Amino acid sequence: MFSKACEYGIKASIYIALNSYDGNRVSLKEIAKEIDSPEAFTAKILQALVRDKIINSVKGAYGGFEIPKEAIASIKLSQIVNSIDGDSIYHGCGLGLNVCDENHPCPVHDQFKTIRNELKIMLESTNLEQMALDIKSGASFLKI
């Protein structure tokens, strides 16, 4: 459902949030290793997240990536998805047809429309803090 870049962007954001709670910045190398992503690919993803002000990049000897603690709860999963994949997840055909709408529906149009609407609600109501705290408490995991 999400692009690989988007999956990495979500994982990276959660990892950065977890470390930011402890007052730590994390390096590109550390993030790439933690989310099991190539470094160059991770760098491009992080650039997009910095550009859209989801994460901060600090240069220098004590630099790295961080999210201000007070901002973690306000960052919605939808912001991360929009930063990497745009809003294409809310549009388009479930079967990938070029033309699929109310007038010319594909066989799964109505079902996919419902799923897409539920996904949008979930993305807009889930924040980075929820995901990070679930990982911190052991209720969910980023890797096995």
PDB file of C-alpha atoms in Angstrom:
ATOM      1  CA  MET A   1       0.000   0.000   0.000  1.00  0.00           C
ATOM      2  CA  PHE A   2       2.845   2.416   0.853  1.00  0.00           C
ATOM      3  CA  SER A   3       5.947   2.804  -1.285  1.00  0.00           C
ATOM      4  CA  LYS A   4       9.188   1.389   0.113  1.00  0.00           C
ATOM      5  CA  ALA A   5      10.397   4.966   0.611  1.00  0.00           C
ATOM      6  CA  CYS A   6       7.284   5.742   2.631  1.00  0.00           C
ATOM      7  CA  GLU A   7       7.711   2.650   4.796  1.00  0.00           C
ATOM      8  CA  TYR A   8      11.295   3.706   5.520  1.00  0.00           C
ATOM      9  CA  GLY A   9      10.143   7.275   6.204  1.00  0.00           C
ATOM     10  CA  ILE A  10       7.629   6.083   8.789  1.00  0.00           C
ATOM     11  CA  LYS A  11      10.179   3.793  10.462  1.00  0.00           C
ATOM     12  CA  ALA A  12      12.843   6.521  10.452  1.00  0.00           C
ATOM     13  CA  SER A  13      10.441   9.056  11.968  1.00  0.00           C
ATOM     14  CA  ILE A  14       9.484   6.660  14.745  1.00  0.00           C
ATOM     15  CA  TYR A  15      13.134   5.855  15.452  1.00  0.00           C
ATOM     16  CA  ILE A  16      14.056   9.545  15.541  1.00  0.00           C
ATOM     17  CA  ALA A  17      11.106  10.265  17.854  1.00  0.00           C
ATOM     18  CA  LEU A  18      12.154   7.485  20.235  1.00  0.00           C
ATOM     19  CA  ASN A  19      15.651   8.926  20.478  1.00  0.00           C
ATOM     20  CA  SER A  20      14.407  12.508  20.726  1.00  0.00           C
ATOM     21  CA  TYR A  21      12.413  11.580  23.834  1.00  0.00           C
ATOM     22  CA  ASP A  22      15.737  10.717  25.449  1.00  0.00           C
ATOM     23  CA  GLY A  23      17.330  13.941  24.209  1.00  0.00           C
ATOM     24  CA  ASN A  24      19.466  12.186  21.593  1.00  0.00           C
ATOM     25  CA  ARG A  25      20.095  13.040  17.969  1.00  0.00           C
ATOM     26  CA  VAL A  26      20.690  10.159  15.569  1.00  0.00           C
ATOM     27  CA  SER A  27      22.991   9.976  12.564  1.00  0.00           C
ATOM     28  CA  LEU A  28      22.042   8.980   9.043  1.00  0.00           C
ATOM     29  CA  LYS A  29      24.177   5.862   9.392  1.00  0.00           C
ATOM     30  CA  GLU A  30      22.442   4.837  12.625  1.00  0.00           C
ATOM     31  CA  ILE A  31      18.965   5.402  11.166  1.00  0.00           C
ATOM     32  CA  ALA A  32      19.740   3.470   7.976  1.00  0.00           C
ATOM     33  CA  LYS A  33      21.068   0.555   9.998  1.00  0.00           C
ATOM     34  CA  GLU A  34      18.102   0.542  12.395  1.00  0.00           C
ATOM     35  CA  ILE A  35      15.463   0.590   9.633  1.00  0.00           C
ATOM     36  CA  ASP A  36      17.473  -1.711   7.345  1.00  0.00           C
ATOM     37  CA  SER A  37      17.613   0.756   4.466  1.00  0.00           C
ATOM     38  CA  PRO A  38      20.474   1.752   2.141  1.00  0.00           C
ATOM     39  CA  GLU A  39      22.161   4.930   3.411  1.00  0.00           C
ATOM     40  CA  ALA A  40      21.825   6.938   0.172  1.00  0.00           C
ATOM     41  CA  PHE A  41      18.130   6.055  -0.081  1.00  0.00           C
ATOM     42  CA  THR A  42      17.595   6.936   3.578  1.00  0.00           C
ATOM     43  CA  ALA A  43      19.315  10.301   3.038  1.00  0.00           C
ATOM     44  CA  LYS A  44      16.827  11.228   0.291  1.00  0.00           C
ATOM     45  CA  ILE A  45      13.888  10.219   2.479  1.00  0.00           C
ATOM     46  CA  LEU A  46      15.205  12.227   5.429  1.00  0.00           C
ATOM     47  CA  GLN A  47      15.730  15.253   3.151  1.00  0.00           C
ATOM     48  CA  ALA A  48      12.025  15.177   2.276  1.00  0.00           C
ATOM     49  CA  LEU A  49      11.049  14.919   5.955  1.00  0.00           C
ATOM     50  CA  VAL A  50      13.341  17.843   6.828  1.00  0.00           C
ATOM     51  CA  ARG A  51      11.994  19.889   3.909  1.00  0.00           C
ATOM     52  CA  ASP A  52       8.449  19.360   5.176  1.00  0.00           C
ATOM     53  CA  LYS A  53       9.496  20.228   8.745  1.00  0.00           C
ATOM     54  CA  ILE A  54       8.627  16.814  10.169  1.00  0.00           C
ATOM     55  CA  ILE A  55      12.153  16.244  11.463  1.00  0.00           C
ATOM     56  CA  ASN A  56      15.094  18.569  12.084  1.00  0.00           C
ATOM     57  CA  SER A  57      18.625  18.171  10.809  1.00  0.00           C
ATOM     58  CA  VAL A  58      21.431  19.593  12.948  1.00  0.00           C
ATOM     59  CA  LYS A  59      24.896  19.910  11.417  1.00  0.00           C
ATOM     60  CA  GLY A  60      28.190  19.636  13.235  1.00  0.00           C
ATOM     61  CA  ALA A  61      30.048  17.341  15.583  1.00  0.00           C
ATOM     62  CA  TYR A  62      27.005  16.824  17.796  1.00  0.00           C
ATOM     63  CA  GLY A  63      24.554  16.953  14.917  1.00  0.00           C
ATOM     64  CA  GLY A  64      22.091  14.462  13.571  1.00  0.00           C
ATOM     65  CA  PHE A  65      18.358  14.167  13.198  1.00  0.00           C
ATOM     66  CA  GLU A  66      15.843  15.031  15.889  1.00  0.00           C
ATOM     67  CA  ILE A  67      12.251  16.009  16.537  1.00  0.00           C
ATOM     68  CA  PRO A  68      11.491  18.534  19.274  1.00  0.00           C
ATOM     69  CA  LYS A  69       9.805  16.642  22.136  1.00  0.00           C
ATOM     70  CA  GLU A  70       6.858  19.030  22.151  1.00  0.00           C
ATOM     71  CA  ALA A  71       6.241  18.397  18.423  1.00  0.00           C
ATOM     72  CA  ILE A  72       6.178  14.577  18.502  1.00  0.00           C
ATOM     73  CA  ALA A  73       2.526  14.331  19.584  1.00  0.00           C
ATOM     74  CA  SER A  74       1.371  16.755  16.882  1.00  0.00           C
ATOM     75  CA  ILE A  75       2.954  14.913  13.937  1.00  0.00           C
ATOM     76  CA  LYS A  76       0.345  12.751  12.234  1.00  0.00           C
ATOM     77  CA  LEU A  77       1.156   9.652  10.239  1.00  0.00           C
ATOM     78  CA  SER A  78      -0.627  11.326   7.308  1.00  0.00           C
ATOM     79  CA  GLN A  79       2.029  14.085   7.280  1.00  0.00           C
ATOM     80  CA  ILE A  80       4.819  11.544   6.893  1.00  0.00           C
ATOM     81  CA  VAL A  81       2.940   9.671   4.146  1.00  0.00           C
ATOM     82  CA  ASN A  82       2.151  12.923   2.303  1.00  0.00           C
ATOM     83  CA  SER A  83       5.783  14.036   2.559  1.00  0.00           C
ATOM     84  CA  ILE A  84       7.073  10.873   0.885  1.00  0.00           C
ATOM     85  CA  ASP A  85       4.231   9.563  -1.314  1.00  0.00           C
ATOM     86  CA  GLY A  86       2.004  12.618  -1.687  1.00  0.00           C
ATOM     87  CA  ASP A  87      -1.729  12.077  -1.573  1.00  0.00           C
ATOM     88  CA  SER A  88      -1.809   9.361  -4.254  1.00  0.00           C
ATOM     89  CA  ILE A  89      -2.820   6.790  -1.635  1.00  0.00           C
ATOM     90  CA  TYR A  90      -6.206   8.524  -1.422  1.00  0.00           C
ATOM     91  CA  HIS A  91      -6.781   8.403  -5.172  1.00  0.00           C
ATOM     92  CA  GLY A  92      -6.431   5.883  -7.915  1.00  0.00           C
ATOM     93  CA  CYS A  93      -7.829   2.493  -8.647  1.00  0.00           C
ATOM     94  CA  GLY A  94      -7.433  -0.532  -6.407  1.00  0.00           C
ATOM     95  CA  LEU A  95      -6.566  -2.580  -9.500  1.00  0.00           C
ATOM     96  CA  GLY A  96      -4.321   0.116 -11.007  1.00  0.00           C
ATOM     97  CA  LEU A  97      -6.619   0.981 -13.913  1.00  0.00           C
ATOM     98  CA  ASN A  98      -6.075   4.364 -15.566  1.00  0.00           C
ATOM     99  CA  VAL A  99      -9.805   5.079 -15.659  1.00  0.00           C
ATOM    100  CA  CYS A 100     -11.796   4.071 -12.603  1.00  0.00           C
ATOM    101  CA  ASP A 101     -14.458   6.279 -11.085  1.00  0.00           C
ATOM    102  CA  GLU A 102     -18.137   6.348 -10.134  1.00  0.00           C
ATOM    103  CA  ASN A 103     -19.116   6.312 -13.820  1.00  0.00           C
ATOM    104  CA  HIS A 104     -16.647   3.582 -14.853  1.00  0.00           C
ATOM    105  CA  PRO A 105     -15.911   1.507 -11.720  1.00  0.00           C
ATOM    106  CA  CYS A 106     -13.555  -1.442 -11.617  1.00  0.00           C
ATOM    107  CA  PRO A 107     -14.770  -4.677  -9.965  1.00  0.00           C
ATOM    108  CA  VAL A 108     -13.421  -3.601  -6.530  1.00  0.00           C
ATOM    109  CA  HIS A 109     -14.162   0.138  -6.775  1.00  0.00           C
ATOM    110  CA  ASP A 110     -16.742   0.406  -4.002  1.00  0.00           C
ATOM    111  CA  GLN A 111     -14.889  -1.858  -1.569  1.00  0.00           C
ATOM    112  CA  PHE A 112     -11.575  -0.116  -2.210  1.00  0.00           C
ATOM    113  CA  LYS A 113     -13.176   3.296  -1.771  1.00  0.00           C
ATOM    114  CA  THR A 114     -14.330   2.249   1.714  1.00  0.00           C
ATOM    115  CA  ILE A 115     -10.887   0.903   2.629  1.00  0.00           C
ATOM    116  CA  ARG A 116      -9.201   4.055   1.330  1.00  0.00           C
ATOM    117  CA  ASN A 117     -11.500   6.257   3.437  1.00  0.00           C
ATOM    118  CA  GLU A 118     -10.785   4.179   6.553  1.00  0.00           C
ATOM    119  CA  LEU A 119      -7.055   4.361   5.842  1.00  0.00           C
ATOM    120  CA  LYS A 120      -7.268   8.146   5.556  1.00  0.00           C
ATOM    121  CA  ILE A 121      -9.013   8.356   8.938  1.00  0.00           C
ATOM    122  CA  MET A 122      -6.371   6.107  10.510  1.00  0.00           C
ATOM    123  CA  LEU A 123      -3.464   8.095   9.031  1.00  0.00           C
ATOM    124  CA  GLU A 124      -4.967  11.406  10.155  1.00  0.00           C
ATOM    125  CA  SER A 125      -5.727  10.197  13.676  1.00  0.00           C
ATOM    126  CA  THR A 126      -2.489   8.330  14.442  1.00  0.00           C
ATOM    127  CA  ASN A 127       0.367  10.437  15.722  1.00  0.00           C
ATOM    128  CA  LEU A 128       4.070   9.796  16.035  1.00  0.00           C
ATOM    129  CA  GLU A 129       3.897   9.841  19.827  1.00  0.00           C
ATOM    130  CA  GLN A 130       1.414   6.932  19.903  1.00  0.00           C
ATOM    131  CA  MET A 131       3.633   4.806  17.688  1.00  0.00           C
ATOM    132  CA  ALA A 132       6.843   5.671  19.546  1.00  0.00           C
ATOM    133  CA  LEU A 133       5.339   5.012  22.981  1.00  0.00           C
ATOM    134  CA  ASP A 134       3.914   1.667  21.805  1.00  0.00           C
ATOM    135  CA  ILE A 135       7.410   0.630  20.756  1.00  0.00           C
ATOM    136  CA  LYS A 136       8.967   1.956  23.961  1.00  0.00           C
ATOM    137  CA  SER A 137       6.445  -0.004  26.072  1.00  0.00           C
ATOM    138  CA  GLY A 138       6.917  -3.197  24.037  1.00  0.00           C
ATOM    139  CA  ALA A 139       3.335  -3.154  22.720  1.00  0.00           C
ATOM    140  CA  SER A 140       4.658  -2.982  19.132  1.00  0.00           C
ATOM    141  CA  PHE A 141       7.984  -3.406  17.350  1.00  0.00           C
ATOM    142  CA  LEU A 142       9.993  -1.896  14.495  1.00  0.00           C
ATOM    143  CA  LYS A 143      12.128  -4.986  13.997  1.00  0.00           C
ATOM    144  CA  ILE A 144      12.281  -8.486  15.330  1.00  0.00           C
TER     145      ILE A 144
END
